[in-house]
PDB file of C-alpha atoms in Angstrom:
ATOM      1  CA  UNK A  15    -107.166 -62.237 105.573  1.00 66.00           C
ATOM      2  CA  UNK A  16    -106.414 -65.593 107.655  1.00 77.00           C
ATOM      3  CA  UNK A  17    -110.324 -66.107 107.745  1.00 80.00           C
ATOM      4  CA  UNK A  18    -110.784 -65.728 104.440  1.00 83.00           C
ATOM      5  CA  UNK A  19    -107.865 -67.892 103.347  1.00 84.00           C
ATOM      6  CA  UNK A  20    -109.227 -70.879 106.030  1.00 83.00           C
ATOM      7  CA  UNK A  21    -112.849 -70.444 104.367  1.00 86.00           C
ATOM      8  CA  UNK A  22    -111.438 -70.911 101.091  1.00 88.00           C
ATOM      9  CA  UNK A  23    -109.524 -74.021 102.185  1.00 85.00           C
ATOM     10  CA  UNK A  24    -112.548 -75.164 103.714  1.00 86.00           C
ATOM     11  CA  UNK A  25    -114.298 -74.783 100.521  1.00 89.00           C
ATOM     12  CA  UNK A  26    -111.880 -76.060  98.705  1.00 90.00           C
ATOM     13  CA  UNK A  27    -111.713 -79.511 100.721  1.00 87.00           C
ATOM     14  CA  UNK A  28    -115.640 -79.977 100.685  1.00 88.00           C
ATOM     15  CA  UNK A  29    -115.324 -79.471  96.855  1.00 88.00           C
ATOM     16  CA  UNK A  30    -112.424 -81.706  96.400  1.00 88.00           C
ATOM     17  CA  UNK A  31    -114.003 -84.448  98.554  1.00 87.00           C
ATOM     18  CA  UNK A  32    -117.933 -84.323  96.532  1.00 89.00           C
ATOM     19  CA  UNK A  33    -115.609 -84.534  92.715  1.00 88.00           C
ATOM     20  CA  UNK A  34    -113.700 -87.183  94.066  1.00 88.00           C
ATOM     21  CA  UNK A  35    -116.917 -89.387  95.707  1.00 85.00           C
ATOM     22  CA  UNK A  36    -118.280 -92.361  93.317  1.00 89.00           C
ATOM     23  CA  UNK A  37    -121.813 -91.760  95.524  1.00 87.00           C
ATOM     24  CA  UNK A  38    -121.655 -87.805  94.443  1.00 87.00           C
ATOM     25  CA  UNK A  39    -120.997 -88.685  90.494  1.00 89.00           C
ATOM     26  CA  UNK A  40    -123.729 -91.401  91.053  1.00 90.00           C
ATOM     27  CA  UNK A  41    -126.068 -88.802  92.553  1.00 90.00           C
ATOM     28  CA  UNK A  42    -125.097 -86.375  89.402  1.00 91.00           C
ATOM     29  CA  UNK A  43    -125.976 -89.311  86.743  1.00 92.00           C
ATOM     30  CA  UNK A  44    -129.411 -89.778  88.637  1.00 92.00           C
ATOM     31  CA  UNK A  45    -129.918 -85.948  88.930  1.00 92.00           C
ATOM     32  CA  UNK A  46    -129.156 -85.364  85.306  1.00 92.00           C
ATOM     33  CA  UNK A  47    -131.308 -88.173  83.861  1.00 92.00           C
ATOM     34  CA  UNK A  48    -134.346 -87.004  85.623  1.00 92.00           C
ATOM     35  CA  UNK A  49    -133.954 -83.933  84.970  1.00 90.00           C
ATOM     36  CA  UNK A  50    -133.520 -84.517  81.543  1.00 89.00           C
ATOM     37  CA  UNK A  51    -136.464 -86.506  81.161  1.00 90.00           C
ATOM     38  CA  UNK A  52    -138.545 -84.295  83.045  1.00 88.00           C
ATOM     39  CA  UNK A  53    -137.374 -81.687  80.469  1.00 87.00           C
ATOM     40  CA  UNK A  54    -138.488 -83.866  77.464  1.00 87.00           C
ATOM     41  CA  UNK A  55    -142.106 -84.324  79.174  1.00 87.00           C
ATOM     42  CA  UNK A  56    -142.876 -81.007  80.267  1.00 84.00           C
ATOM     43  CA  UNK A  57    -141.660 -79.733  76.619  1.00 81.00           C
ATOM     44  CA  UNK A  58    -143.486 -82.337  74.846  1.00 83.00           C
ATOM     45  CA  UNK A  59    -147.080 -81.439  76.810  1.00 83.00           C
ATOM     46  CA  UNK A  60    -147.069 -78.150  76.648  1.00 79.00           C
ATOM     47  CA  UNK A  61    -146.356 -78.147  72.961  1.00 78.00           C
ATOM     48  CA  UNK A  62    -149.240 -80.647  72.748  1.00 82.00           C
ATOM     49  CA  UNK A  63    -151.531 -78.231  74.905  1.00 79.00           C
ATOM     50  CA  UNK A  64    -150.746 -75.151  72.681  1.00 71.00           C
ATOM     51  CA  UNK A  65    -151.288 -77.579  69.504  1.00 76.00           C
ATOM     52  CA  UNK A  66    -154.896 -78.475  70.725  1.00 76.00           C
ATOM     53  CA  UNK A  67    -155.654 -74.953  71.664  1.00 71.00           C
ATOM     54  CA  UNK A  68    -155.200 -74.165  68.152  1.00 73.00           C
ATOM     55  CA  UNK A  69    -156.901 -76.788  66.696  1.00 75.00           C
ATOM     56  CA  UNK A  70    -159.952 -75.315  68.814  1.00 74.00           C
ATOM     57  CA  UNK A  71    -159.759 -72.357  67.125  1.00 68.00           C
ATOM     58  CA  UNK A  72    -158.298 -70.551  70.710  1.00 64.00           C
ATOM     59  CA  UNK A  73    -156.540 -67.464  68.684  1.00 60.00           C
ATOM     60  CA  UNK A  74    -154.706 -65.615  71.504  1.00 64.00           C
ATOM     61  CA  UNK A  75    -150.947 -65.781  71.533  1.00 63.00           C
ATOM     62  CA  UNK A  76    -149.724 -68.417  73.960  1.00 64.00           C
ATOM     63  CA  UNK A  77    -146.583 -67.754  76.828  1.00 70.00           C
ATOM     64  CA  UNK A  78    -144.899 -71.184  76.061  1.00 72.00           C
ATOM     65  CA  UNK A  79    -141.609 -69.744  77.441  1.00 76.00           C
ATOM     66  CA  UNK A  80    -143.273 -68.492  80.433  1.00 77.00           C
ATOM     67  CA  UNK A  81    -145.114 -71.397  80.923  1.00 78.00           C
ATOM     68  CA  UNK A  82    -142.023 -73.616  80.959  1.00 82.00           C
ATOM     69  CA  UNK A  83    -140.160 -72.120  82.938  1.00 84.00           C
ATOM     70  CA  UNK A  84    -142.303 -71.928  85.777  1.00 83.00           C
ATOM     71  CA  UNK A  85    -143.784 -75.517  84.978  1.00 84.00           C
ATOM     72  CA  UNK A  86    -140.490 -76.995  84.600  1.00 87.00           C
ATOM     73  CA  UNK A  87    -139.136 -74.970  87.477  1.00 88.00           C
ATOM     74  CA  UNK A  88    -142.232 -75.939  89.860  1.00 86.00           C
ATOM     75  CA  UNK A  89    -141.441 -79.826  88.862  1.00 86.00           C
ATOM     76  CA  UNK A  90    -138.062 -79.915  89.224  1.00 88.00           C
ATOM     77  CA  UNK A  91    -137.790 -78.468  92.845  1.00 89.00           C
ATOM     78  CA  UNK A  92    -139.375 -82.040  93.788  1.00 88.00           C
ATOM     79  CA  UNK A  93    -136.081 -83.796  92.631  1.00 89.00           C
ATOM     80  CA  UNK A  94    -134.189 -81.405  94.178  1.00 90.00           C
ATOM     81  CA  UNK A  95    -135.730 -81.716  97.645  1.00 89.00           C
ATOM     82  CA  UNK A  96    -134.693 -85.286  97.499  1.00 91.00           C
ATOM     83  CA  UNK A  97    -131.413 -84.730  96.025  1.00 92.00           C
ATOM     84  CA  UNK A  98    -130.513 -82.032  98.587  1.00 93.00           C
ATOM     85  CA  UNK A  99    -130.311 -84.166 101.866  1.00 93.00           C
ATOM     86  CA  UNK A 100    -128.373 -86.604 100.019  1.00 92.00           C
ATOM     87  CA  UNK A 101    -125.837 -83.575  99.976  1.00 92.00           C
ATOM     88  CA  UNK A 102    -125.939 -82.154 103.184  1.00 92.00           C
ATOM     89  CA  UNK A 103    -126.382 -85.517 105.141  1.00 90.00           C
ATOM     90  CA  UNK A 104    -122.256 -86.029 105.022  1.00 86.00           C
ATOM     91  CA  UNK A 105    -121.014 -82.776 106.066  1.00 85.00           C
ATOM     92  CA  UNK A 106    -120.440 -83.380 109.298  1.00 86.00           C
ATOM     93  CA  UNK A 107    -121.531 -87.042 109.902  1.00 81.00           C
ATOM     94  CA  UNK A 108    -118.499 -88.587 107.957  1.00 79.00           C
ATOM     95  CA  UNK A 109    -116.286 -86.614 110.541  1.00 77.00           C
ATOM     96  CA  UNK A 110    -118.017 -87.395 113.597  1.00 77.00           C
ATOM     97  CA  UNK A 111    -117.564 -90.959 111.836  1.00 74.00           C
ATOM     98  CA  UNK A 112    -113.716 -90.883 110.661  1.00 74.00           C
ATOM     99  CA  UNK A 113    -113.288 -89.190 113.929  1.00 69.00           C
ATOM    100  CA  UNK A 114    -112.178 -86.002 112.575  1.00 71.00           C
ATOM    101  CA  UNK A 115    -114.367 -83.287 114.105  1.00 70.00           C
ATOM    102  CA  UNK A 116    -113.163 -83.636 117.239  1.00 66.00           C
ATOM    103  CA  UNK A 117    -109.705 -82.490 116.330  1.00 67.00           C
ATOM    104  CA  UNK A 118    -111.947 -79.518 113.905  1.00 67.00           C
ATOM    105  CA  UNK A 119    -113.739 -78.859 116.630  1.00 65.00           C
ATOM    106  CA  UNK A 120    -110.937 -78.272 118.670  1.00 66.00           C
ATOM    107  CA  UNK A 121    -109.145 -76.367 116.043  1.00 70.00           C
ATOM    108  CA  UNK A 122    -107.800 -72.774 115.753  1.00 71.00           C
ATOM    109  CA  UNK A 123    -110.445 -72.484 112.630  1.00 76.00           C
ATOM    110  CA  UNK A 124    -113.954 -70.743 114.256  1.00 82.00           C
ATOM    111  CA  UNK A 125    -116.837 -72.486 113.917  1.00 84.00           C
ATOM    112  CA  UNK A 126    -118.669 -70.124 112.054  1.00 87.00           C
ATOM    113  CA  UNK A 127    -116.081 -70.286 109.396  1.00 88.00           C
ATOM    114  CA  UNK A 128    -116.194 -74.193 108.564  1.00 88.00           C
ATOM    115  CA  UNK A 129    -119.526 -73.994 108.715  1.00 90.00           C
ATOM    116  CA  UNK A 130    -119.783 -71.471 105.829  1.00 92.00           C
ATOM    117  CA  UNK A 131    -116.968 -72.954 104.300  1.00 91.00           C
ATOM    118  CA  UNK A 132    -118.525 -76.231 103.985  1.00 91.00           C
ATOM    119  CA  UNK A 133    -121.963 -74.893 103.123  1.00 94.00           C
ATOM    120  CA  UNK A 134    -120.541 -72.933 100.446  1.00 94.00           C
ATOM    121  CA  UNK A 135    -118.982 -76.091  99.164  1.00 93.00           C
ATOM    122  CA  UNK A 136    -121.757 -78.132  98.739  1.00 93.00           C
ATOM    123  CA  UNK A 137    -124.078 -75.441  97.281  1.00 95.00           C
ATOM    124  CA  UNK A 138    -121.303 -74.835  94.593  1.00 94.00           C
ATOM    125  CA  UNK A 139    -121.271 -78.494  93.879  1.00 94.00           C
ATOM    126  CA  UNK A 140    -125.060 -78.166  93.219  1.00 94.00           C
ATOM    127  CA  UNK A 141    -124.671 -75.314  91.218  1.00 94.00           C
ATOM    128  CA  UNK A 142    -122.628 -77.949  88.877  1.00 93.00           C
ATOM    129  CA  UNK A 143    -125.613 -80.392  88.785  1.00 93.00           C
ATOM    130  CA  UNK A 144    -127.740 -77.154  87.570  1.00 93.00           C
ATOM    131  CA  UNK A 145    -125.651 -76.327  84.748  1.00 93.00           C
ATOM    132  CA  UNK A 146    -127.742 -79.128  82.013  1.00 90.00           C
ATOM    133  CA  UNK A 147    -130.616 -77.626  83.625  1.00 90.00           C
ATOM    134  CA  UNK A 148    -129.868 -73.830  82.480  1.00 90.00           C
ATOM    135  CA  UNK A 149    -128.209 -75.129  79.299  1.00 90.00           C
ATOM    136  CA  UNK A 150    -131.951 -76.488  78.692  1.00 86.00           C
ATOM    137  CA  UNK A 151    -133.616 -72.959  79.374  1.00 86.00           C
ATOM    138  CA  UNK A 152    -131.123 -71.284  77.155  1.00 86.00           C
ATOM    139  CA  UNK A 153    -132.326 -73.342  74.174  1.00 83.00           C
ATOM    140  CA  UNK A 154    -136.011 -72.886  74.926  1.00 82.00           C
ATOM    141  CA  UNK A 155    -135.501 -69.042  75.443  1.00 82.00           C
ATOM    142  CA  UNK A 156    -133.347 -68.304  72.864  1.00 81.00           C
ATOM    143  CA  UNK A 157    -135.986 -69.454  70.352  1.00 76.00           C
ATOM    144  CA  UNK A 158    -138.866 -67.952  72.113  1.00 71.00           C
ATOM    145  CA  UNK A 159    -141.306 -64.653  70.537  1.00 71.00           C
ATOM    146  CA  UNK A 160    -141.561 -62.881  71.971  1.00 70.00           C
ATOM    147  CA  UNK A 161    -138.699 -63.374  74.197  1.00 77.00           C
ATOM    148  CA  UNK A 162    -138.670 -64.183  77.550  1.00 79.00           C
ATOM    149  CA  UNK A 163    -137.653 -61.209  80.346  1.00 81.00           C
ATOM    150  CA  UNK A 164    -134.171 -61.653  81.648  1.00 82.00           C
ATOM    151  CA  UNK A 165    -134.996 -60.712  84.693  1.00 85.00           C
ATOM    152  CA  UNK A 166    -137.392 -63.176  85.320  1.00 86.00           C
ATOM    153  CA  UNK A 167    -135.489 -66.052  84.217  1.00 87.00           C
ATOM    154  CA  UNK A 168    -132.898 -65.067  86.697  1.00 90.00           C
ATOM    155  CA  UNK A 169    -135.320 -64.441  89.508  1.00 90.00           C
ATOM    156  CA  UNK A 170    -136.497 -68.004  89.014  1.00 90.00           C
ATOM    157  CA  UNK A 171    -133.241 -69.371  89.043  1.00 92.00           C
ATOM    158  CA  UNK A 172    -132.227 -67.228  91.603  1.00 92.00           C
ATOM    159  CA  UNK A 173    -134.850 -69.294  93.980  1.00 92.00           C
ATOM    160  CA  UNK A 174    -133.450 -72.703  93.214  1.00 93.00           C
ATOM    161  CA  UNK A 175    -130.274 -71.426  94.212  1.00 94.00           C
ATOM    162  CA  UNK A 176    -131.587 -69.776  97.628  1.00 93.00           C
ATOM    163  CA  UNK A 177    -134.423 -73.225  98.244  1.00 94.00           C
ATOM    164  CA  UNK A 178    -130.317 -75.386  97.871  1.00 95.00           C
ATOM    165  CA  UNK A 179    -128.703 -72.995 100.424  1.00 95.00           C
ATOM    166  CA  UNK A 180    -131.704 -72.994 102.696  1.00 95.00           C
ATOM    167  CA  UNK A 181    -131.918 -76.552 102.931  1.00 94.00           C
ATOM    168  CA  UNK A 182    -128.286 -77.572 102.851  1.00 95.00           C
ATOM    169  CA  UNK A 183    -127.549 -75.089 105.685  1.00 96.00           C
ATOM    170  CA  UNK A 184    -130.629 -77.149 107.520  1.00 95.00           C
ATOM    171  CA  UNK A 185    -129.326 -80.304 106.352  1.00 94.00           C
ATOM    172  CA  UNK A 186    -125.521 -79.236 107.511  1.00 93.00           C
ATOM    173  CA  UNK A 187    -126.816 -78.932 111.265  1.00 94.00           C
ATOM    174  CA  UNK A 188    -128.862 -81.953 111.335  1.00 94.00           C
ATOM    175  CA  UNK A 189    -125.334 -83.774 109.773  1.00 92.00           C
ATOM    176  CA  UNK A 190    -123.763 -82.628 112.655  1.00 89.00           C
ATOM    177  CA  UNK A 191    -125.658 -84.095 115.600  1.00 89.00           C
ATOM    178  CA  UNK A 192    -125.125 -87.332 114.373  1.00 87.00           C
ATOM    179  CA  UNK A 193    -123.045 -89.896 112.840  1.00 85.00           C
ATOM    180  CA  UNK A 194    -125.324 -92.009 110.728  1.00 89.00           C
ATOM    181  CA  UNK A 195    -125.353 -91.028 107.261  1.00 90.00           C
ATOM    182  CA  UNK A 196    -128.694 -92.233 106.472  1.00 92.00           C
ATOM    183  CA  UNK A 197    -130.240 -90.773 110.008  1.00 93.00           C
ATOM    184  CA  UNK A 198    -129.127 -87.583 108.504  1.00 93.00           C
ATOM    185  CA  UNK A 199    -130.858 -87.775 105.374  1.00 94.00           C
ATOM    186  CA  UNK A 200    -133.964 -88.815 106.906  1.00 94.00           C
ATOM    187  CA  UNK A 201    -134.314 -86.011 109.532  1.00 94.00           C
ATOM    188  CA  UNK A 202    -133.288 -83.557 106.745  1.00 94.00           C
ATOM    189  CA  UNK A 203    -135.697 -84.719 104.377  1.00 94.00           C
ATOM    190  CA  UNK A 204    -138.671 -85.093 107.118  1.00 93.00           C
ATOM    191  CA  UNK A 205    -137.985 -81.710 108.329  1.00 92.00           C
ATOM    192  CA  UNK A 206    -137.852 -79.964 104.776  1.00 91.00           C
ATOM    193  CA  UNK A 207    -140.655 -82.131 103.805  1.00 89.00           C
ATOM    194  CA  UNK A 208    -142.774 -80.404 106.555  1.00 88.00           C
ATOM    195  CA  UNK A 209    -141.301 -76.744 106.043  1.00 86.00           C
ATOM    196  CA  UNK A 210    -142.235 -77.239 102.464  1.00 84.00           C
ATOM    197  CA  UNK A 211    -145.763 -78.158 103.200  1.00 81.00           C
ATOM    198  CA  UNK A 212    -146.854 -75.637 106.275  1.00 79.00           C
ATOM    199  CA  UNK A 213    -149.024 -73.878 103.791  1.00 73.00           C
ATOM    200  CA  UNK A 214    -151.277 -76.969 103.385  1.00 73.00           C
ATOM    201  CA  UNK A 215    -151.443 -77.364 107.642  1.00 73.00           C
ATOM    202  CA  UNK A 216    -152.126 -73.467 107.684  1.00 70.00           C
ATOM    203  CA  UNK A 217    -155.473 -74.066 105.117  1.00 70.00           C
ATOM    204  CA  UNK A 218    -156.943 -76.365 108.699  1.00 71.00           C
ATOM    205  CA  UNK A 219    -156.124 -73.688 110.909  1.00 70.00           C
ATOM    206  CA  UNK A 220    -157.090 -69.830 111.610  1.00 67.00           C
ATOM    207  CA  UNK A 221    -155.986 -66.876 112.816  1.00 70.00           C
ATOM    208  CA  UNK A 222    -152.260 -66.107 113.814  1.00 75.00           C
ATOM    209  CA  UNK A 223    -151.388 -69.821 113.770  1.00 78.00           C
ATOM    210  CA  UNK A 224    -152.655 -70.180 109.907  1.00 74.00           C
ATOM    211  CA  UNK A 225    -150.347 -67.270 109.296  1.00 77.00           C
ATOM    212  CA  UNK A 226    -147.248 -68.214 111.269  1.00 80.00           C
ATOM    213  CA  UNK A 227    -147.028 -71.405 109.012  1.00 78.00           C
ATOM    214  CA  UNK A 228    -147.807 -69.605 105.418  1.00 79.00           C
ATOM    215  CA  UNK A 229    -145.340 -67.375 105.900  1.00 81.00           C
ATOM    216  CA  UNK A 230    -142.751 -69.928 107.340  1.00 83.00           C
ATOM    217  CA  UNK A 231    -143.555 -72.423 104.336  1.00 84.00           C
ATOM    218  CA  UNK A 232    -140.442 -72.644 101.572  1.00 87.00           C
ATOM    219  CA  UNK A 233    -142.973 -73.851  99.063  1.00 84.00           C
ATOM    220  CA  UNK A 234    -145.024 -70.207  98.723  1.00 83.00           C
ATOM    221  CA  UNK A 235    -142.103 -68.081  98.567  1.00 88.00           C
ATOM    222  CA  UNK A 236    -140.373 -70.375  96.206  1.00 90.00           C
ATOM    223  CA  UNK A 237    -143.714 -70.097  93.793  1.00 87.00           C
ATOM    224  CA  UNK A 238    -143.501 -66.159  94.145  1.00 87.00           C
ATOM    225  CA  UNK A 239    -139.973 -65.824  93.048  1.00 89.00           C
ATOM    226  CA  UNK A 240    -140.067 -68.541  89.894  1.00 88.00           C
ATOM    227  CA  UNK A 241    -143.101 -66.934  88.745  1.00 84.00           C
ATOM    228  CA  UNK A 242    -141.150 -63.416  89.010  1.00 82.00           C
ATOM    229  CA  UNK A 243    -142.686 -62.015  92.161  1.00 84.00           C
ATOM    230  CA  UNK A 244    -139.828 -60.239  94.210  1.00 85.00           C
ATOM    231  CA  UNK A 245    -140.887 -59.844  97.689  1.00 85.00           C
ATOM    232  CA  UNK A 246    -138.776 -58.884 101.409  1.00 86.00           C
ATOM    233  CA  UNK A 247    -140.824 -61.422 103.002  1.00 87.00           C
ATOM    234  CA  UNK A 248    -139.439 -64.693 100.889  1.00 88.00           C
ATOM    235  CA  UNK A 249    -136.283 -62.782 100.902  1.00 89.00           C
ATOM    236  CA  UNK A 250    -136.048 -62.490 104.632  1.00 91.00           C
ATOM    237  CA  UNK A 251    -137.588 -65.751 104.816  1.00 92.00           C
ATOM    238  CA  UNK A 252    -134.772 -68.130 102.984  1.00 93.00           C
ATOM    239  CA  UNK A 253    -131.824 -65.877 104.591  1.00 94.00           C
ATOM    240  CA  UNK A 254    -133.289 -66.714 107.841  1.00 94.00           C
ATOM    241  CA  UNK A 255    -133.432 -70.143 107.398  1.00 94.00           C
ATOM    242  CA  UNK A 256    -129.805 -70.329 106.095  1.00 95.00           C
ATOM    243  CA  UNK A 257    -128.632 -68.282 108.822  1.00 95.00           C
ATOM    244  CA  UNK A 258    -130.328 -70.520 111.042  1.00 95.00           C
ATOM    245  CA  UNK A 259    -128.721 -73.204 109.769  1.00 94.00           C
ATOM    246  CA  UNK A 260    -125.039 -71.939 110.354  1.00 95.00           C
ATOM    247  CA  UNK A 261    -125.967 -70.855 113.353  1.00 95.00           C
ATOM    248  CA  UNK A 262    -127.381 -74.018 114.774  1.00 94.00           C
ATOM    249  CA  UNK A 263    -124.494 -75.810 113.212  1.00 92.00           C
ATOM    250  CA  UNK A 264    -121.759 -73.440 114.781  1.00 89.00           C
ATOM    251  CA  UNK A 265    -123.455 -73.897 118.558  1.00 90.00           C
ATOM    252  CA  UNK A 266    -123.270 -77.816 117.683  1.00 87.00           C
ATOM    253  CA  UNK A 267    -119.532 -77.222 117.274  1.00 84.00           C
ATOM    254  CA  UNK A 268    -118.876 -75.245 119.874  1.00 82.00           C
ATOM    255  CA  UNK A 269    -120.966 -77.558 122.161  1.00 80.00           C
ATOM    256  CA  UNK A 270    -118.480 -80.446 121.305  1.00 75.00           C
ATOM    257  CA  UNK A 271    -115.403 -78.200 121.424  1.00 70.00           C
ATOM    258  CA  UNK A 272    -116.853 -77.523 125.252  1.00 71.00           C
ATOM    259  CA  UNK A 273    -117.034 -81.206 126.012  1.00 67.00           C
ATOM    260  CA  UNK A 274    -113.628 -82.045 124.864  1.00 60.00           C
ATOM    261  CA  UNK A 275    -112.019 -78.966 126.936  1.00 57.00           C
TER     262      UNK A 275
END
């Protein structure tokens, strides 16, 4: 009971501190207006491609919901994998620089819990910034014929949700060998820039090493799941990485917590 209730403090501090952040409302405005543009585009060309198609005289029935989603879906993850870092980057880096994880690292609070406390945190915050973003989808959907699987549209969502926590847990542990802010954000966004493309290295190489980096690329399991493919290996494959990330981040901790003993 005493873990839970210091994870839900801890989750409660790293919300407290993002809603009251001018930088985390700034990043929100940003996200939002992108977003919404990139909305408005996507709509407005696939509307125009399905227009032309029937001004060729192309009679089959067109998946414009389908289409969307996955289109809009496969565009927007680009944003987020910019935005993300910019989340993760403070975690622990404003303690080390306040000088406040020393006395958390010396605390009566495990590592493993502020760690998921604080991940938690900041992947609820992000689940805020998505809310315009599913708002959108319900208006396209709910005028769609034929309508648009359930399932699927949660699936694909679903993957946003697990690309955020996969990335923020990786971000969390970089934010926590450093100080610097913006040192953070870089390493983060170098090293998801690089798990995102390992598919692309893997088409230069063969056998087992071509392999090892397809199947450790976010970017291929992400397609599978917003295009409704449910399979153990990206399932296995994002809850490694955020374990990985908590993990990592709770042997940083503990490493500090052994210096200062």
């Amino acid at each position: 009971m005493t873990t839970l209730y210091n994870l839900l403090a801890i989750l409660r501090k790293e919300l407290l501190s993002y809603f009251s952040s001018p930088f985390a409302y700034g990043i929100a405005a940003i996200f939002w207006l992108t977003s919404g543009i990139f909305f408005s585009l996507m709509l407005s060309q696939i509307i125009a491609n399905v227009e032309f198609l029937r001004q060729s005289g192309f009679s089959e029935p067109v998946d414009v919901a389908g289409d969307f989603l996955s289109s809009y879906l496969g565009l927007i993850i680009s944003l987020i994998l910019v935005l993300l870092p910019a989340l993760s980057m403070g975690l622990y880096a404003e303690e080390r620089k306040r000088g406040t994880l020393e006395l958390l690292a010396t605390s009566p609070v495990t590592n493993w819990v502020v760690a998921v406390g604080k991940l938690m945190g900041a992947l609820l915050f992000f689940s805020v910034l998505l809310v315009p973003l599913w708002i959108y989808q319900i208006i396209i959907f709910s005028t769609a014929n034929p309508t648009l699987p359930s399932g699927l549209v949660l699936v694909a969502n679903g993957a946003v949700i697990l690309v955020a926590a996969a990335v923020l847990s990786l971000g969390m542990f970089i934010s926590s060998l450093t100080e610097n802010v913006i040192i953070a954000y870089i390493l983060t966004f170098v090293v998801i820039l690089m798990l995102w493309i390992m598919d692309v290295f893997a088409q230069n190489l063969g056998g087992a090493i071509a392999d090892i980096f397809t199947y450790l690329s976010l970017f291929q399991s992400y397609q599978d799941l917003i295009n409704g493919v449910i399979s153990s290996k990206s399932c296995v494959l994002f809850a490694s990485y955020i374990f990985l990330g908590i993990f990592l981040t709770a042997q940083s901790i503990e490493a500090l917590r052994f210096q200062r003993s």
